[in-house]
């Protein structure tokens, strides 16, 4: 993460918002980081308002507007965010694995 606050604030946020002893406590904090939020926010702000307004004039529901108009437009950005998140997770795993393997091989 780019703007990590430390272990104690991380623990308190996970405990408050997600809960402990839960698999989602491992998945969600890695998937939602500040870099991805900045990228997605900037892309959402660039979606033309006229396109959404025309869809509403045609009588399209909010759900259909999201799934048929907005998500196909931001699909490449979602893929970039996913690849970035998986790279961070894999790097953390690889660092832990290398640390443990080097310690085990020295015994």
Short mmCIF file of N, CA, C and O in Angstrom, two decimals:
data_model
loop_
_atom_site.label_atom_id
_atom_site.label_comp_id
_atom_site.label_asym_id
_atom_site.label_seq_id
_atom_site.Cartn_x
_atom_site.Cartn_y
_atom_site.Cartn_z
N UNK A 1 0.83 -1.18 0.00
CA UNK A 1 0.00 0.00 0.00
C UNK A 1 0.88 1.24 0.00
O UNK A 1 1.95 1.24 0.58
N UNK A 2 0.41 2.27 -0.59
CA UNK A 2 1.19 3.49 -0.67
C UNK A 2 1.13 4.32 0.60
O UNK A 2 2.10 4.94 0.99
N UNK A 3 -0.01 4.36 1.25
CA UNK A 3 -0.19 5.19 2.42
C UNK A 3 -0.53 4.33 3.63
O UNK A 3 -1.60 4.45 4.20
N UNK A 4 0.38 3.47 4.00
CA UNK A 4 0.15 2.59 5.13
C UNK A 4 0.25 3.36 6.43
O UNK A 4 1.16 4.17 6.62
N UNK A 5 -0.65 3.12 7.35
CA UNK A 5 -0.65 3.84 8.61
C UNK A 5 0.03 3.08 9.72
O UNK A 5 0.20 3.61 10.81
N UNK A 6 0.38 1.86 9.49
CA UNK A 6 1.01 1.05 10.52
C UNK A 6 0.14 -0.15 10.87
O UNK A 6 -0.98 -0.31 10.40
N UNK A 7 0.68 -0.99 11.70
CA UNK A 7 0.02 -2.25 12.03
C UNK A 7 -1.19 -2.05 12.95
O UNK A 7 -2.24 -2.66 12.74
N UNK A 8 -1.07 -1.20 13.93
CA UNK A 8 -2.17 -1.03 14.89
C UNK A 8 -3.40 -0.39 14.24
O UNK A 8 -4.52 -0.90 14.39
N UNK A 9 -3.27 0.72 13.47
CA UNK A 9 -4.46 1.24 12.79
C UNK A 9 -5.05 0.25 11.78
O UNK A 9 -6.27 0.16 11.65
N UNK A 10 -4.18 -0.50 11.11
CA UNK A 10 -4.67 -1.53 10.18
C UNK A 10 -5.51 -2.56 10.92
O UNK A 10 -6.60 -2.93 10.50
N UNK A 11 -5.00 -3.05 12.05
CA UNK A 11 -5.72 -4.04 12.85
C UNK A 11 -7.07 -3.49 13.32
O UNK A 11 -8.09 -4.18 13.26
N UNK A 12 -7.07 -2.25 13.79
CA UNK A 12 -8.31 -1.66 14.30
C UNK A 12 -9.35 -1.48 13.20
O UNK A 12 -10.54 -1.71 13.41
N UNK A 13 -8.91 -1.07 12.00
CA UNK A 13 -9.85 -0.92 10.89
C UNK A 13 -10.40 -2.27 10.44
O UNK A 13 -11.60 -2.41 10.18
N UNK A 14 -9.54 -3.27 10.32
CA UNK A 14 -10.02 -4.60 9.93
C UNK A 14 -10.99 -5.14 10.97
O UNK A 14 -12.04 -5.69 10.64
N UNK A 15 -10.66 -4.95 12.25
CA UNK A 15 -11.54 -5.44 13.33
C UNK A 15 -12.89 -4.75 13.29
O UNK A 15 -13.93 -5.39 13.46
N UNK A 16 -12.89 -3.43 13.04
CA UNK A 16 -14.14 -2.68 13.07
C UNK A 16 -14.99 -2.92 11.83
O UNK A 16 -16.20 -3.11 11.93
N UNK A 17 -14.40 -2.89 10.63
CA UNK A 17 -15.19 -2.92 9.40
C UNK A 17 -15.42 -4.32 8.85
O UNK A 17 -16.45 -4.59 8.24
N UNK A 18 -14.47 -5.23 9.01
CA UNK A 18 -14.58 -6.55 8.39
C UNK A 18 -14.79 -7.63 9.43
O UNK A 18 -15.62 -8.51 9.27
N UNK A 19 -14.06 -7.56 10.50
CA UNK A 19 -14.14 -8.58 11.54
C UNK A 19 -12.92 -9.48 11.50
O UNK A 19 -12.28 -9.65 10.47
N UNK A 20 -12.62 -10.04 12.64
CA UNK A 20 -11.47 -10.93 12.74
C UNK A 20 -11.91 -12.37 12.52
O UNK A 20 -13.09 -12.69 12.52
N UNK A 21 -10.94 -13.26 12.33
CA UNK A 21 -11.18 -14.67 12.07
C UNK A 21 -12.11 -14.87 10.88
O UNK A 21 -13.06 -15.64 10.92
N UNK A 22 -11.81 -14.14 9.83
CA UNK A 22 -12.65 -14.14 8.64
C UNK A 22 -11.73 -14.09 7.42
O UNK A 22 -10.76 -13.33 7.41
N UNK A 23 -12.02 -14.88 6.40
CA UNK A 23 -11.17 -14.89 5.21
C UNK A 23 -11.20 -13.54 4.49
O UNK A 23 -10.23 -13.14 3.87
N UNK A 24 -12.31 -12.82 4.62
CA UNK A 24 -12.41 -11.51 3.96
C UNK A 24 -11.47 -10.49 4.59
O UNK A 24 -11.11 -9.50 3.95
N UNK A 25 -11.04 -10.73 5.82
CA UNK A 25 -10.07 -9.84 6.45
C UNK A 25 -8.71 -9.92 5.76
O UNK A 25 -7.90 -9.02 5.89
N UNK A 26 -8.47 -10.98 5.02
CA UNK A 26 -7.24 -11.11 4.25
C UNK A 26 -7.40 -10.60 2.82
O UNK A 26 -6.45 -10.11 2.22
N UNK A 27 -8.59 -10.73 2.27
CA UNK A 27 -8.80 -10.41 0.86
C UNK A 27 -9.10 -8.93 0.64
O UNK A 27 -8.48 -8.29 -0.21
N UNK A 28 -10.03 -8.36 1.37
CA UNK A 28 -10.50 -7.00 1.11
C UNK A 28 -9.41 -5.94 1.30
O UNK A 28 -9.25 -5.08 0.43
N UNK A 29 -8.63 -5.95 2.37
CA UNK A 29 -7.61 -4.90 2.49
C UNK A 29 -6.57 -4.93 1.39
O UNK A 29 -6.02 -3.90 1.02
N UNK A 30 -6.29 -6.10 0.84
CA UNK A 30 -5.32 -6.17 -0.27
C UNK A 30 -5.94 -5.71 -1.57
O UNK A 30 -5.25 -5.18 -2.44
N UNK A 31 -7.22 -5.92 -1.75
CA UNK A 31 -7.88 -5.55 -3.00
C UNK A 31 -8.24 -4.09 -3.10
O UNK A 31 -8.36 -3.53 -4.18
N UNK A 32 -8.42 -3.45 -1.96
CA UNK A 32 -8.80 -2.04 -1.96
C UNK A 32 -7.63 -1.26 -1.38
O UNK A 32 -7.43 -1.23 -0.17
N UNK A 33 -6.87 -0.65 -2.26
CA UNK A 33 -5.78 0.20 -1.77
C UNK A 33 -5.93 1.58 -2.39
O UNK A 33 -6.75 1.81 -3.27
N UNK A 34 -5.13 2.50 -1.91
CA UNK A 34 -5.29 3.90 -2.33
C UNK A 34 -5.00 4.08 -3.81
O UNK A 34 -5.64 4.90 -4.47
N UNK A 35 -4.05 3.35 -4.35
CA UNK A 35 -3.72 3.48 -5.77
C UNK A 35 -4.91 3.11 -6.65
O UNK A 35 -5.25 3.83 -7.59
N UNK A 36 -5.55 1.98 -6.33
CA UNK A 36 -6.72 1.57 -7.11
C UNK A 36 -7.88 2.55 -6.96
O UNK A 36 -8.59 2.83 -7.92
N UNK A 37 -8.06 3.07 -5.76
CA UNK A 37 -9.13 4.04 -5.55
C UNK A 37 -8.90 5.31 -6.36
O UNK A 37 -9.84 5.87 -6.93
N UNK A 38 -7.66 5.77 -6.44
CA UNK A 38 -7.35 6.96 -7.23
C UNK A 38 -7.60 6.71 -8.70
O UNK A 38 -8.21 7.54 -9.40
N UNK A 39 -7.15 5.56 -9.20
CA UNK A 39 -7.35 5.24 -10.62
C UNK A 39 -8.84 5.14 -10.94
O UNK A 39 -9.32 5.72 -11.93
N UNK A 40 -9.60 4.41 -10.15
CA UNK A 40 -11.03 4.22 -10.43
C UNK A 40 -11.81 5.52 -10.28
O UNK A 40 -12.72 5.81 -11.07
N UNK A 41 -11.47 6.32 -9.29
CA UNK A 41 -12.16 7.59 -9.11
C UNK A 41 -11.93 8.52 -10.29
O UNK A 41 -12.86 9.16 -10.78
N UNK A 42 -10.70 8.58 -10.77
CA UNK A 42 -10.41 9.42 -11.93
C UNK A 42 -11.13 8.93 -13.18
O UNK A 42 -11.61 9.73 -13.98
N UNK A 43 -11.22 7.62 -13.34
CA UNK A 43 -11.91 7.12 -14.53
C UNK A 43 -13.41 7.35 -14.44
O UNK A 43 -14.05 7.71 -15.42
N UNK A 44 -13.98 7.15 -13.24
CA UNK A 44 -15.42 7.39 -13.08
C UNK A 44 -15.77 8.86 -13.30
O UNK A 44 -16.84 9.17 -13.80
N UNK A 45 -14.87 9.74 -12.94
CA UNK A 45 -15.15 11.16 -13.15
C UNK A 45 -15.09 11.54 -14.63
O UNK A 45 -15.62 12.57 -15.02
N UNK A 46 -14.48 10.69 -15.47
CA UNK A 46 -14.39 10.97 -16.89
C UNK A 46 -15.52 10.36 -17.70
O UNK A 46 -15.58 10.56 -18.91
N UNK A 47 -16.41 9.59 -17.06
CA UNK A 47 -17.56 9.05 -17.78
C UNK A 47 -18.47 10.22 -18.14
O UNK A 47 -18.84 11.01 -17.28
N UNK A 48 -18.85 10.35 -19.42
CA UNK A 48 -19.66 11.50 -19.83
C UNK A 48 -21.03 11.53 -19.16
O UNK A 48 -21.74 10.52 -19.11
N UNK A 49 -21.38 12.68 -18.63
CA UNK A 49 -22.68 12.84 -18.00
C UNK A 49 -23.81 12.76 -19.01
O UNK A 49 -24.92 12.32 -18.69
N UNK A 50 -23.55 13.18 -20.26
CA UNK A 50 -24.57 13.10 -21.30
C UNK A 50 -24.98 11.67 -21.59
O UNK A 50 -26.14 11.39 -21.87
N UNK A 51 -24.02 10.76 -21.52
CA UNK A 51 -24.32 9.35 -21.77
C UNK A 51 -25.28 8.81 -20.71
O UNK A 51 -26.26 8.14 -21.02
N UNK A 52 -25.02 9.13 -19.46
CA UNK A 52 -25.88 8.67 -18.37
C UNK A 52 -27.25 9.36 -18.44
O UNK A 52 -28.29 8.73 -18.23
N UNK A 53 -27.24 10.64 -18.77
CA UNK A 53 -28.50 11.37 -18.88
C UNK A 53 -29.36 10.82 -20.01
O UNK A 53 -30.58 10.65 -19.85
N UNK A 54 -28.76 10.50 -21.14
CA UNK A 54 -29.52 9.90 -22.26
C UNK A 54 -30.08 8.54 -21.89
O UNK A 54 -31.20 8.20 -22.30
N UNK A 55 -29.32 7.77 -21.14
CA UNK A 55 -29.82 6.46 -20.71
C UNK A 55 -31.02 6.63 -19.79
O UNK A 55 -32.00 5.88 -19.89
N UNK A 56 -30.97 7.61 -18.91
CA UNK A 56 -32.10 7.84 -18.00
C UNK A 56 -33.32 8.34 -18.76
O UNK A 56 -34.46 7.99 -18.42
N UNK A 57 -33.11 9.16 -19.80
CA UNK A 57 -34.24 9.61 -20.61
C UNK A 57 -34.88 8.46 -21.37
O UNK A 57 -36.08 8.49 -21.64
N UNK A 58 -34.09 7.46 -21.71
CA UNK A 58 -34.63 6.29 -22.40
C UNK A 58 -35.35 5.34 -21.45
O UNK A 58 -35.95 4.36 -21.88
N UNK A 59 -35.28 5.60 -20.17
CA UNK A 59 -35.99 4.77 -19.19
C UNK A 59 -35.18 3.60 -18.68
O UNK A 59 -35.74 2.62 -18.19
N UNK A 60 -33.87 3.67 -18.77
CA UNK A 60 -33.01 2.58 -18.30
C UNK A 60 -32.93 2.65 -16.77
O UNK A 60 -32.78 3.72 -16.19
N UNK A 61 -33.02 1.49 -16.13
CA UNK A 61 -32.93 1.44 -14.67
C UNK A 61 -31.47 1.65 -14.24
O UNK A 61 -30.55 1.55 -15.04
N UNK A 62 -31.29 1.95 -12.96
CA UNK A 62 -29.94 2.18 -12.43
C UNK A 62 -29.07 0.93 -12.59
O UNK A 62 -27.90 1.02 -12.90
N UNK A 63 -29.65 -0.24 -12.35
CA UNK A 63 -28.90 -1.48 -12.47
C UNK A 63 -28.45 -1.71 -13.90
O UNK A 63 -27.31 -2.05 -14.15
N UNK A 64 -29.35 -1.52 -14.84
CA UNK A 64 -29.00 -1.72 -16.25
C UNK A 64 -28.00 -0.67 -16.70
O UNK A 64 -27.11 -0.94 -17.50
N UNK A 65 -28.14 0.55 -16.20
CA UNK A 65 -27.19 1.62 -16.51
C UNK A 65 -25.79 1.22 -16.06
O UNK A 65 -24.81 1.41 -16.79
N UNK A 66 -25.70 0.64 -14.86
CA UNK A 66 -24.40 0.23 -14.34
C UNK A 66 -23.81 -0.92 -15.16
O UNK A 66 -22.67 -0.85 -15.62
N UNK A 67 -24.61 -1.99 -15.36
CA UNK A 67 -24.07 -3.19 -15.98
C UNK A 67 -23.96 -3.10 -17.50
O UNK A 67 -23.11 -3.77 -18.09
N UNK A 68 -24.80 -2.32 -18.15
CA UNK A 68 -24.77 -2.26 -19.62
C UNK A 68 -24.02 -1.06 -20.18
O UNK A 68 -23.63 -1.07 -21.34
N UNK A 69 -23.81 -0.03 -19.37
CA UNK A 69 -23.17 1.17 -19.90
C UNK A 69 -21.85 1.45 -19.19
O UNK A 69 -20.80 1.57 -19.83
N UNK A 70 -21.88 1.55 -17.87
CA UNK A 70 -20.70 2.01 -17.15
C UNK A 70 -19.63 0.92 -17.03
O UNK A 70 -18.46 1.17 -17.32
N UNK A 71 -19.99 -0.27 -16.61
CA UNK A 71 -18.99 -1.33 -16.43
C UNK A 71 -18.29 -1.70 -17.74
O UNK A 71 -17.07 -1.86 -17.72
N UNK A 72 -18.98 -1.81 -18.87
CA UNK A 72 -18.21 -2.06 -20.11
C UNK A 72 -17.22 -0.94 -20.44
O UNK A 72 -16.16 -1.20 -21.00
N UNK A 73 -17.55 0.29 -20.05
CA UNK A 73 -16.62 1.39 -20.31
C UNK A 73 -15.40 1.34 -19.40
O UNK A 73 -14.29 1.69 -19.80
N UNK A 74 -15.59 0.92 -18.14
CA UNK A 74 -14.48 0.93 -17.22
C UNK A 74 -13.80 -0.44 -17.08
O UNK A 74 -12.91 -0.61 -16.26
N UNK A 75 -14.19 -1.41 -17.89
CA UNK A 75 -13.64 -2.76 -17.77
C UNK A 75 -12.11 -2.79 -17.87
O UNK A 75 -11.46 -3.45 -17.06
N UNK A 76 -11.48 -2.08 -18.82
CA UNK A 76 -10.01 -2.08 -18.84
C UNK A 76 -9.40 -1.50 -17.56
O UNK A 76 -8.38 -1.99 -17.07
N UNK A 77 -10.02 -0.49 -16.99
CA UNK A 77 -9.51 0.09 -15.76
C UNK A 77 -9.67 -0.88 -14.59
O UNK A 77 -8.79 -0.97 -13.73
N UNK A 78 -10.76 -1.62 -14.55
CA UNK A 78 -10.93 -2.64 -13.52
C UNK A 78 -9.87 -3.72 -13.64
O UNK A 78 -9.36 -4.23 -12.63
N UNK A 79 -9.51 -4.07 -14.88
CA UNK A 79 -8.47 -5.07 -15.08
C UNK A 79 -7.12 -4.57 -14.60
O UNK A 79 -6.34 -5.32 -13.98
N UNK A 80 -6.80 -3.30 -14.86
CA UNK A 80 -5.55 -2.72 -14.37
C UNK A 80 -5.52 -2.73 -12.85
O UNK A 80 -4.50 -3.07 -12.23
N UNK A 81 -6.63 -2.36 -12.21
CA UNK A 81 -6.70 -2.36 -10.76
C UNK A 81 -6.53 -3.78 -10.20
O UNK A 81 -5.82 -3.98 -9.20
N UNK A 82 -7.13 -4.76 -10.86
CA UNK A 82 -7.01 -6.15 -10.41
C UNK A 82 -5.57 -6.64 -10.54
O UNK A 82 -5.04 -7.25 -9.62
N UNK A 83 -4.94 -6.36 -11.67
CA UNK A 83 -3.56 -6.79 -11.87
C UNK A 83 -2.63 -6.12 -10.86
O UNK A 83 -1.73 -6.75 -10.30
N UNK A 84 -2.87 -4.84 -10.59
CA UNK A 84 -2.06 -4.14 -9.59
C UNK A 84 -2.23 -4.74 -8.20
O UNK A 84 -1.25 -4.91 -7.47
N UNK A 85 -3.45 -5.08 -7.85
CA UNK A 85 -3.70 -5.69 -6.53
C UNK A 85 -3.04 -7.06 -6.42
O UNK A 85 -2.44 -7.38 -5.40
N UNK A 86 -3.16 -7.86 -7.46
CA UNK A 86 -2.56 -9.18 -7.43
C UNK A 86 -1.04 -9.10 -7.39
O UNK A 86 -0.38 -9.95 -6.77
N UNK A 87 -0.47 -8.10 -8.03
CA UNK A 87 0.98 -7.92 -7.98
C UNK A 87 1.43 -7.60 -6.56
O UNK A 87 2.44 -8.14 -6.07
N UNK A 88 0.69 -6.74 -5.87
CA UNK A 88 1.04 -6.39 -4.48
C UNK A 88 0.91 -7.62 -3.59
O UNK A 88 1.80 -7.90 -2.76
N UNK A 89 -0.14 -8.39 -3.75
CA UNK A 89 -0.36 -9.58 -2.92
C UNK A 89 0.73 -10.62 -3.20
O UNK A 89 1.30 -11.21 -2.27
N UNK A 90 1.05 -10.83 -4.47
CA UNK A 90 2.07 -11.82 -4.81
C UNK A 90 3.44 -11.39 -4.29
O UNK A 90 4.22 -12.22 -3.82
N UNK A 91 3.74 -10.11 -4.37
CA UNK A 91 5.02 -9.63 -3.86
C UNK A 91 5.13 -9.84 -2.36
O UNK A 91 6.18 -10.27 -1.86
N UNK A 92 4.04 -9.56 -1.63
CA UNK A 92 4.05 -9.80 -0.18
C UNK A 92 4.23 -11.28 0.13
O UNK A 92 4.99 -11.65 1.03
N UNK A 93 3.54 -12.14 -0.63
CA UNK A 93 3.69 -13.58 -0.43
C UNK A 93 5.10 -14.03 -0.75
O UNK A 93 5.70 -14.82 -0.01
N UNK A 94 5.66 -13.54 -1.85
CA UNK A 94 7.00 -13.94 -2.26
C UNK A 94 8.04 -13.50 -1.24
O UNK A 94 8.96 -14.27 -0.92
N UNK A 95 7.90 -12.29 -0.70
CA UNK A 95 8.84 -11.83 0.32
C UNK A 95 8.77 -12.72 1.56
O UNK A 95 9.80 -13.07 2.15
N UNK A 96 7.57 -13.08 1.97
CA UNK A 96 7.42 -13.96 3.14
C UNK A 96 7.99 -15.34 2.86
O UNK A 96 8.68 -15.92 3.69
N UNK A 97 7.73 -15.86 1.66
CA UNK A 97 8.21 -17.20 1.32
C UNK A 97 9.73 -17.23 1.26
O UNK A 97 10.36 -18.17 1.74
N UNK A 98 10.33 -16.21 0.67
CA UNK A 98 11.79 -16.16 0.60
C UNK A 98 12.40 -16.04 1.99
O UNK A 98 13.41 -16.69 2.31
N UNK A 99 11.78 -15.27 2.86
CA UNK A 99 12.30 -15.11 4.21
C UNK A 99 12.24 -16.42 4.98
O UNK A 99 13.19 -16.80 5.67
N UNK A 100 11.13 -17.12 4.86
CA UNK A 100 10.97 -18.38 5.58
C UNK A 100 11.87 -19.45 5.00
O UNK A 100 12.52 -20.20 5.73
N UNK A 101 11.96 -19.55 3.68
CA UNK A 101 12.79 -20.57 3.06
C UNK A 101 14.25 -20.35 3.36
O UNK A 101 14.99 -21.30 3.61
N UNK A 102 14.71 -19.11 3.35
CA UNK A 102 16.12 -18.87 3.65
C UNK A 102 16.42 -19.22 5.12
O UNK A 102 17.50 -19.68 5.44
N UNK A 103 15.46 -19.01 6.01
CA UNK A 103 15.68 -19.35 7.42
C UNK A 103 15.63 -20.86 7.61
O UNK A 103 16.42 -21.43 8.37
N UNK A 104 14.75 -21.56 6.92
CA UNK A 104 14.65 -23.00 7.04
C UNK A 104 15.87 -23.69 6.44
O UNK A 104 16.32 -24.72 6.94
N UNK A 105 16.41 -23.17 5.36
CA UNK A 105 17.55 -23.82 4.73
C UNK A 105 18.83 -23.64 5.52
O UNK A 105 19.76 -24.43 5.38
N UNK A 106 18.89 -22.63 6.40
CA UNK A 106 20.09 -22.42 7.21
C UNK A 106 20.13 -23.34 8.42
O UNK A 106 21.16 -23.45 9.08
N UNK A 107 19.02 -24.01 8.75
CA UNK A 107 18.99 -24.91 9.93
C UNK A 107 19.67 -26.22 9.66
O UNK A 107 19.74 -26.81 8.70
#
